[in-house]
PDB file of C-alpha atoms in Angstrom:
ATOM      1  CA  GLN A   1    -134.030  50.474  73.239  1.00  0.00           C
ATOM      2  CA  GLU A   2    -134.223  48.638  69.955  1.00  0.00           C
ATOM      3  CA  GLN A   3    -132.418  50.306  67.125  1.00  0.00           C
ATOM      4  CA  LEU A   4    -131.614  49.551  63.498  1.00  0.00           C
ATOM      5  CA  VAL A   5    -128.896  51.605  61.831  1.00  0.00           C
ATOM      6  CA  GLU A   6    -128.270  51.451  58.084  1.00  0.00           C
ATOM      7  CA  SER A   7    -124.996  52.358  56.424  1.00  0.00           C
ATOM      8  CA  GLY A   8    -123.252  51.975  53.087  1.00  0.00           C
ATOM      9  CA  GLY A   9    -125.353  54.235  50.934  1.00  0.00           C
ATOM     10  CA  GLY A  10    -123.852  56.764  48.549  1.00  0.00           C
ATOM     11  CA  LEU A  11    -123.517  57.958  44.997  1.00  0.00           C
ATOM     12  CA  VAL A  12    -122.606  55.429  42.319  1.00  0.00           C
ATOM     13  CA  GLN A  13    -122.678  55.308  38.531  1.00  0.00           C
ATOM     14  CA  ALA A  14    -125.089  53.074  36.686  1.00  0.00           C
ATOM     15  CA  GLY A  15    -123.732  49.547  36.532  1.00  0.00           C
ATOM     16  CA  GLY A  16    -121.873  49.944  39.801  1.00  0.00           C
ATOM     17  CA  SER A  17    -122.302  48.212  43.140  1.00  0.00           C
ATOM     18  CA  LEU A  18    -122.987  49.105  46.755  1.00  0.00           C
ATOM     19  CA  ARG A  19    -123.292  47.044  49.908  1.00  0.00           C
ATOM     20  CA  LEU A  20    -125.710  48.232  52.527  1.00  0.00           C
ATOM     21  CA  SER A  21    -125.452  47.117  56.137  1.00  0.00           C
ATOM     22  CA  CYS A  22    -128.042  47.232  58.889  1.00  0.00           C
ATOM     23  CA  ALA A  23    -126.724  46.884  62.423  1.00  0.00           C
ATOM     24  CA  ALA A  24    -129.220  46.026  65.139  1.00  0.00           C
ATOM     25  CA  SER A  25    -128.825  46.929  68.798  1.00  0.00           C
ATOM     26  CA  GLY A  26    -130.900  46.952  71.942  1.00  0.00           C
ATOM     27  CA  ARG A  27    -132.109  43.413  71.492  1.00  0.00           C
ATOM     28  CA  THR A  28    -131.136  40.292  69.663  1.00  0.00           C
ATOM     29  CA  PHE A  29    -132.759  40.307  66.263  1.00  0.00           C
ATOM     30  CA  SER A  30    -131.417  36.877  65.367  1.00  0.00           C
ATOM     31  CA  SER A  31    -134.894  35.392  65.699  1.00  0.00           C
ATOM     32  CA  TYR A  32    -136.528  38.162  63.652  1.00  0.00           C
ATOM     33  CA  GLY A  33    -137.314  38.270  59.974  1.00  0.00           C
ATOM     34  CA  MET A  34    -135.472  41.136  58.306  1.00  0.00           C
ATOM     35  CA  GLY A  35    -136.364  43.145  55.259  1.00  0.00           C
ATOM     36  CA  TRP A  36    -135.091  45.920  53.042  1.00  0.00           C
ATOM     37  CA  PHE A  37    -137.447  48.531  51.626  1.00  0.00           C
ATOM     38  CA  ARG A  38    -136.870  51.678  49.588  1.00  0.00           C
ATOM     39  CA  GLN A  39    -138.655  54.931  48.992  1.00  0.00           C
ATOM     40  CA  ALA A  40    -138.053  57.233  46.062  1.00  0.00           C
ATOM     41  CA  PRO A  41    -139.187  60.889  46.110  1.00  0.00           C
ATOM     42  CA  GLY A  42    -142.926  61.156  45.616  1.00  0.00           C
ATOM     43  CA  LYS A  43    -143.430  57.405  45.786  1.00  0.00           C
ATOM     44  CA  GLU A  44    -144.597  54.967  48.420  1.00  0.00           C
ATOM     45  CA  ARG A  45    -142.171  52.809  50.328  1.00  0.00           C
ATOM     46  CA  GLU A  46    -141.731  49.529  48.487  1.00  0.00           C
ATOM     47  CA  PHE A  47    -140.437  46.088  49.267  1.00  0.00           C
ATOM     48  CA  VAL A  48    -136.963  45.145  48.057  1.00  0.00           C
ATOM     49  CA  ALA A  49    -135.906  41.933  49.814  1.00  0.00           C
ATOM     50  CA  ALA A  50    -136.550  39.855  52.919  1.00  0.00           C
ATOM     51  CA  ILE A  51    -134.909  37.015  54.805  1.00  0.00           C
ATOM     52  CA  THR A  52    -136.150  34.830  57.639  1.00  0.00           C
ATOM     53  CA  TRP A  53    -134.192  34.453  60.876  1.00  0.00           C
ATOM     54  CA  SER A  54    -132.469  31.282  59.690  1.00  0.00           C
ATOM     55  CA  GLY A  55    -131.940  32.455  56.136  1.00  0.00           C
ATOM     56  CA  GLY A  56    -134.055  29.564  54.997  1.00  0.00           C
ATOM     57  CA  ILE A  57    -136.478  31.779  53.089  1.00  0.00           C
ATOM     58  CA  ILE A  58    -135.330  34.688  50.951  1.00  0.00           C
ATOM     59  CA  ARG A  59    -137.560  36.790  48.718  1.00  0.00           C
ATOM     60  CA  TYR A  60    -136.921  39.634  46.293  1.00  0.00           C
ATOM     61  CA  ALA A  61    -138.977  42.159  44.423  1.00  0.00           C
ATOM     62  CA  ASP A  62    -139.039  41.370  40.720  1.00  0.00           C
ATOM     63  CA  SER A  63    -137.315  44.666  39.982  1.00  0.00           C
ATOM     64  CA  VAL A  64    -134.137  43.636  41.836  1.00  0.00           C
ATOM     65  CA  LYS A  65    -134.103  39.881  41.357  1.00  0.00           C
ATOM     66  CA  GLY A  66    -130.771  38.696  39.986  1.00  0.00           C
ATOM     67  CA  ARG A  67    -129.038  41.965  40.906  1.00  0.00           C
ATOM     68  CA  PHE A  68    -129.486  42.285  44.683  1.00  0.00           C
ATOM     69  CA  THR A  69    -128.586  39.767  47.387  1.00  0.00           C
ATOM     70  CA  ILE A  70    -129.803  39.872  50.984  1.00  0.00           C
ATOM     71  CA  SER A  71    -127.885  38.074  53.705  1.00  0.00           C
ATOM     72  CA  ARG A  72    -127.488  38.159  57.444  1.00  0.00           C
ATOM     73  CA  ASP A  73    -124.923  37.413  60.135  1.00  0.00           C
ATOM     74  CA  ASN A  74    -126.811  36.657  63.345  1.00  0.00           C
ATOM     75  CA  ALA A  75    -123.610  36.589  65.387  1.00  0.00           C
ATOM     76  CA  LYS A  76    -123.055  40.210  64.411  1.00  0.00           C
ATOM     77  CA  ASN A  77    -126.748  41.152  64.559  1.00  0.00           C
ATOM     78  CA  THR A  78    -126.350  42.559  61.056  1.00  0.00           C
ATOM     79  CA  VAL A  79    -128.186  42.176  57.761  1.00  0.00           C
ATOM     80  CA  TYR A  80    -126.721  43.116  54.392  1.00  0.00           C
ATOM     81  CA  LEU A  81    -127.957  44.074  50.958  1.00  0.00           C
ATOM     82  CA  GLN A  82    -125.449  43.613  48.155  1.00  0.00           C
ATOM     83  CA  MET A  83    -126.585  45.659  45.167  1.00  0.00           C
ATOM     84  CA  ASN A  84    -124.998  45.028  41.781  1.00  0.00           C
ATOM     85  CA  SER A  85    -125.723  46.342  38.287  1.00  0.00           C
ATOM     86  CA  LEU A  86    -127.360  49.391  39.778  1.00  0.00           C
ATOM     87  CA  LYS A  87    -129.741  51.439  37.668  1.00  0.00           C
ATOM     88  CA  PRO A  88    -130.895  55.055  37.994  1.00  0.00           C
ATOM     89  CA  GLU A  89    -134.334  53.760  38.973  1.00  0.00           C
ATOM     90  CA  ASP A  90    -132.763  52.178  42.060  1.00  0.00           C
ATOM     91  CA  THR A  91    -132.235  55.671  43.458  1.00  0.00           C
ATOM     92  CA  ALA A  92    -134.065  55.911  46.783  1.00  0.00           C
ATOM     93  CA  VAL A  93    -133.707  55.971  50.525  1.00  0.00           C
ATOM     94  CA  TYR A  94    -133.181  52.383  51.638  1.00  0.00           C
ATOM     95  CA  TYR A  95    -134.589  51.192  54.959  1.00  0.00           C
ATOM     96  CA  CYS A  96    -134.059  48.012  56.880  1.00  0.00           C
ATOM     97  CA  ALA A  97    -136.808  46.622  59.051  1.00  0.00           C
ATOM     98  CA  ALA A  98    -137.408  43.766  61.466  1.00  0.00           C
ATOM     99  CA  ARG A  99    -140.472  41.669  62.198  1.00  0.00           C
ATOM    100  CA  LYS A 100    -141.033  39.107  64.907  1.00  0.00           C
ATOM    101  CA  LEU A 101    -142.266  36.266  62.743  1.00  0.00           C
ATOM    102  CA  GLY A 102    -141.477  34.923  59.319  1.00  0.00           C
ATOM    103  CA  TRP A 103    -140.974  37.297  56.442  1.00  0.00           C
ATOM    104  CA  GLY A 104    -143.158  39.743  54.569  1.00  0.00           C
ATOM    105  CA  SER A 105    -143.310  42.269  51.765  1.00  0.00           C
ATOM    106  CA  THR A 106    -145.761  44.662  53.400  1.00  0.00           C
ATOM    107  CA  VAL A 107    -144.570  47.755  55.279  1.00  0.00           C
ATOM    108  CA  SER A 108    -147.227  47.458  57.980  1.00  0.00           C
ATOM    109  CA  THR A 109    -146.117  43.969  59.045  1.00  0.00           C
ATOM    110  CA  TYR A 110    -142.699  45.131  60.267  1.00  0.00           C
ATOM    111  CA  ASP A 111    -142.188  46.152  63.873  1.00  0.00           C
ATOM    112  CA  TYR A 112    -138.909  48.075  63.823  1.00  0.00           C
ATOM    113  CA  TRP A 113    -137.370  50.426  61.260  1.00  0.00           C
ATOM    114  CA  GLY A 114    -134.057  52.113  60.684  1.00  0.00           C
ATOM    115  CA  GLN A 115    -133.644  55.747  59.723  1.00  0.00           C
ATOM    116  CA  GLY A 116    -132.655  54.985  56.140  1.00  0.00           C
ATOM    117  CA  THR A 117    -129.612  55.484  53.940  1.00  0.00           C
ATOM    118  CA  GLN A 118    -129.595  57.342  50.616  1.00  0.00           C
ATOM    119  CA  VAL A 119    -128.610  55.517  47.446  1.00  0.00           C
ATOM    120  CA  THR A 120    -128.189  57.620  44.328  1.00  0.00           C
ATOM    121  CA  VAL A 121    -127.400  56.050  40.958  1.00  0.00           C
ATOM    122  CA  SER A 122    -126.302  58.405  38.220  1.00  0.00           C
ATOM    123  CA  SER A 123    -126.776  57.647  34.535  1.00  0.00           C
TER     124      SER A 123
END
């Protein structure tokens, strides 16, 4: 059974850094596009970053551009999100997701989702 498991969330002060990991199991996701999304309380889930299977295309939401970096290690079936210069508005549950083709910024275009990891940034 396909499974995505996020880890690395936690509580950090504004200006700090966290590195999220998303480990895939049950199938090889090396040919899948991967994305990170986040959802704050009372808000819709929103796109954060995405990367194609080869890493040849990487996209970021404007709100995180220059601060967050998405990467992947296909040999380890893992995708990462390095988050630097964190702000209180980055506080949310962060989800990783996989899609069979390309990349995308829309929730509905992803086929598999993790359970999420909480990131809390204090001011």
